[in-house]
PDB file of C-alpha atoms in Angstrom:
ATOM      1  CA  MET A 287      -0.016   0.008   0.032  1.00  0.00           C
ATOM      2  CA  GLY A 288       2.891   2.386   0.715  1.00  0.00           C
ATOM      3  CA  ALA A 289       4.183   1.972  -2.780  1.00  0.00           C
ATOM      4  CA  TRP A 290       0.841   3.032  -4.260  1.00  0.00           C
ATOM      5  CA  ILE A 291       0.786   6.107  -2.090  1.00  0.00           C
ATOM      6  CA  ALA A 292       4.337   7.045  -3.227  1.00  0.00           C
ATOM      7  CA  ILE A 293       3.245   6.540  -6.846  1.00  0.00           C
ATOM      8  CA  ALA A 294       0.160   8.676  -6.405  1.00  0.00           C
ATOM      9  CA  VAL A 295       2.103  11.418  -4.608  1.00  0.00           C
ATOM     10  CA  THR A 296       4.794  11.305  -7.375  1.00  0.00           C
ATOM     11  CA  ALA A 297       2.153  11.485 -10.074  1.00  0.00           C
ATOM     12  CA  ALA A 298       0.492  14.453  -8.399  1.00  0.00           C
ATOM     13  CA  GLY A 299       3.858  16.178  -7.986  1.00  0.00           C
ATOM     14  CA  CYS A 300       4.718  15.697 -11.628  1.00  0.00           C
ATOM     15  CA  TYR A 301       1.328  17.030 -12.706  1.00  0.00           C
ATOM     16  CA  ALA A 302       1.801  20.060 -10.389  1.00  0.00           C
ATOM     17  CA  VAL A 303       5.224  20.763 -11.877  1.00  0.00           C
ATOM     18  CA  LYS A 304       3.798  20.515 -15.379  1.00  0.00           C
ATOM     19  CA  LEU A 305       1.004  22.933 -14.455  1.00  0.00           C
ATOM     20  CA  LEU A 306       3.525  25.296 -12.922  1.00  0.00           C
ATOM     21  CA  GLY A 307       5.500  25.247 -16.144  1.00  0.00           C
ATOM     22  CA  LEU A 308       2.418  26.008 -18.203  1.00  0.00           C
ATOM     23  CA  SER A 309       1.580  28.990 -15.929  1.00  0.00           C
ATOM     24  CA  VAL A 310       4.837  30.779 -16.577  1.00  0.00           C
ATOM     25  CA  PRO A 311       4.186  34.032 -18.543  1.00  0.00           C
ATOM     26  CA  ALA A 312       5.296  34.024 -22.165  1.00  0.00           C
ATOM     27  CA  ALA A 313       7.364  37.160 -21.544  1.00  0.00           C
ATOM     28  CA  VAL A 314       9.503  35.209 -19.125  1.00  0.00           C
ATOM     29  CA  LEU A 315       9.957  32.357 -21.602  1.00  0.00           C
ATOM     30  CA  GLU A 316      11.087  34.662 -24.332  1.00  0.00           C
ATOM     31  CA  ARG A 317      14.049  35.999 -22.346  1.00  0.00           C
ATOM     32  CA  PRO A 318      17.371  34.973 -23.913  1.00  0.00           C
ATOM     33  CA  LEU A 319      18.786  33.584 -20.689  1.00  0.00           C
ATOM     34  CA  VAL A 320      15.735  31.365 -20.098  1.00  0.00           C
ATOM     35  CA  ARG A 321      15.769  30.158 -23.684  1.00  0.00           C
ATOM     36  CA  ARG A 322      19.432  29.343 -23.421  1.00  0.00           C
ATOM     37  CA  LEU A 323      18.927  27.516 -20.110  1.00  0.00           C
ATOM     38  CA  ALA A 324      15.963  25.563 -21.536  1.00  0.00           C
ATOM     39  CA  ALA A 325      18.204  24.431 -24.404  1.00  0.00           C
ATOM     40  CA  LEU A 326      21.226  23.517 -22.267  1.00  0.00           C
ATOM     41  CA  VAL A 327      19.826  21.938 -19.116  1.00  0.00           C
ATOM     42  CA  PRO A 328      18.368  18.824 -20.751  1.00  0.00           C
ATOM     43  CA  VAL A 329      21.682  18.187 -22.525  1.00  0.00           C
ATOM     44  CA  ALA A 330      23.638  18.605 -19.295  1.00  0.00           C
ATOM     45  CA  ALA A 331      21.214  16.351 -17.410  1.00  0.00           C
ATOM     46  CA  LEU A 332      21.416  13.699 -20.043  1.00  0.00           C
ATOM     47  CA  ALA A 333      25.235  13.837 -20.153  1.00  0.00           C
ATOM     48  CA  ALA A 334      25.351  13.485 -16.351  1.00  0.00           C
ATOM     49  CA  LEU A 335      23.120  10.432 -16.503  1.00  0.00           C
ATOM     50  CA  ILE A 336      25.201   8.831 -19.232  1.00  0.00           C
ATOM     51  CA  ALA A 337      28.469   9.495 -17.244  1.00  0.00           C
ATOM     52  CA  LEU A 338      26.892   8.075 -14.106  1.00  0.00           C
ATOM     53  CA  GLN A 339      25.619   4.947 -15.814  1.00  0.00           C
ATOM     54  CA  THR A 340      28.928   4.459 -17.647  1.00  0.00           C
ATOM     55  CA  PHE A 341      31.528   5.093 -14.978  1.00  0.00           C
ATOM     56  CA  ALA A 342      29.789   4.258 -11.721  1.00  0.00           C
ATOM     57  CA  ASP A 343      29.206   0.921  -9.993  1.00  0.00           C
ATOM     58  CA  GLY A 344      27.549   1.663  -6.747  1.00  0.00           C
ATOM     59  CA  ARG A 345      29.755   4.192  -5.088  1.00  0.00           C
ATOM     60  CA  THR A 346      32.928   3.326  -6.977  1.00  0.00           C
ATOM     61  CA  LEU A 347      34.345   4.656 -10.156  1.00  0.00           C
ATOM     62  CA  VAL A 348      34.897   1.934 -12.786  1.00  0.00           C
ATOM     63  CA  VAL A 349      36.193   1.887 -16.329  1.00  0.00           C
ATOM     64  CA  ASP A 350      34.951  -1.202 -18.155  1.00  0.00           C
ATOM     65  CA  ALA A 351      33.275  -2.291 -21.351  1.00  0.00           C
ATOM     66  CA  ARG A 352      30.689   0.429 -21.051  1.00  0.00           C
ATOM     67  CA  ALA A 353      33.421   3.089 -21.429  1.00  0.00           C
ATOM     68  CA  ALA A 354      34.530   1.420 -24.636  1.00  0.00           C
ATOM     69  CA  GLY A 355      30.915   1.448 -25.876  1.00  0.00           C
ATOM     70  CA  LEU A 356      30.608   5.099 -25.019  1.00  0.00           C
ATOM     71  CA  ALA A 357      33.833   5.861 -26.831  1.00  0.00           C
ATOM     72  CA  ALA A 358      32.541   4.009 -29.878  1.00  0.00           C
ATOM     73  CA  ALA A 359      29.316   6.023 -29.748  1.00  0.00           C
ATOM     74  CA  ALA A 360      31.269   9.267 -29.473  1.00  0.00           C
ATOM     75  CA  VAL A 361      33.318   8.293 -32.570  1.00  0.00           C
ATOM     76  CA  ALA A 362      30.183   7.474 -34.417  1.00  0.00           C
ATOM     77  CA  LEU A 363      28.730  10.839 -33.537  1.00  0.00           C
ATOM     78  CA  LEU A 364      31.863  12.653 -34.622  1.00  0.00           C
ATOM     79  CA  LEU A 365      31.521  10.853 -37.975  1.00  0.00           C
ATOM     80  CA  ARG A 366      27.887  12.071 -38.113  1.00  0.00           C
ATOM     81  CA  ALA A 367      26.508   8.527 -38.171  1.00  0.00           C
ATOM     82  CA  PRO A 368      22.705   8.138 -37.829  1.00  0.00           C
ATOM     83  CA  PHE A 369      21.257   7.445 -34.430  1.00  0.00           C
ATOM     84  CA  LEU A 370      20.697   3.783 -34.918  1.00  0.00           C
ATOM     85  CA  VAL A 371      24.191   3.229 -36.270  1.00  0.00           C
ATOM     86  CA  THR A 372      25.575   5.061 -33.162  1.00  0.00           C
ATOM     87  CA  VAL A 373      23.612   2.913 -30.838  1.00  0.00           C
ATOM     88  CA  ALA A 374      24.575  -0.231 -32.741  1.00  0.00           C
ATOM     89  CA  ALA A 375      28.234   0.680 -32.662  1.00  0.00           C
ATOM     90  CA  ALA A 376      28.077   1.184 -28.878  1.00  0.00           C
ATOM     91  CA  VAL A 377      26.248  -2.142 -28.371  1.00  0.00           C
ATOM     92  CA  VAL A 378      28.672  -4.082 -30.601  1.00  0.00           C
ATOM     93  CA  VAL A 379      31.820  -2.602 -29.023  1.00  0.00           C
ATOM     94  CA  THR A 380      30.459  -3.096 -25.472  1.00  0.00           C
ATOM     95  CA  ALA A 381      29.599  -6.718 -26.259  1.00  0.00           C
ATOM     96  CA  ALA A 382      32.899  -7.375 -27.909  1.00  0.00           C
ATOM     97  CA  VAL A 383      34.901  -5.975 -25.008  1.00  0.00           C
ATOM     98  CA  ARG A 384      32.810  -7.962 -22.506  1.00  0.00           C
ATOM     99  CA  ALA A 385      33.309 -11.065 -24.580  1.00  0.00           C
ATOM    100  CA  LEU A 386      37.087 -10.562 -24.743  1.00  0.00           C
ATOM    101  CA  THR A 387      37.551  -9.608 -21.112  1.00  0.00           C
ATOM    102  CA  GLY A 388      35.070 -12.096 -19.603  1.00  0.00           C
TER     103      GLY A 388
END
């Protein structure tokens, strides 16, 4: 029962945040600083999540096959590969490194 209460509270909180975002006046949203922040914050948050999932194992810093996959994805992005090719390159390199290192 406690989990359902947590889910309901989280859903209500998310809905309230969405309503709060919709109630911001357009004049505020048109400011250059706000527009720049709105463009950069999601990229920074996604990069932080990727770094955390790639280089963390619990509370320790690790460099393993996931780092090789991330490097392969970075190379594919530098070569302007399509998204699916980038993901496939990361998956193949990660699997290959795991197969080779055990």
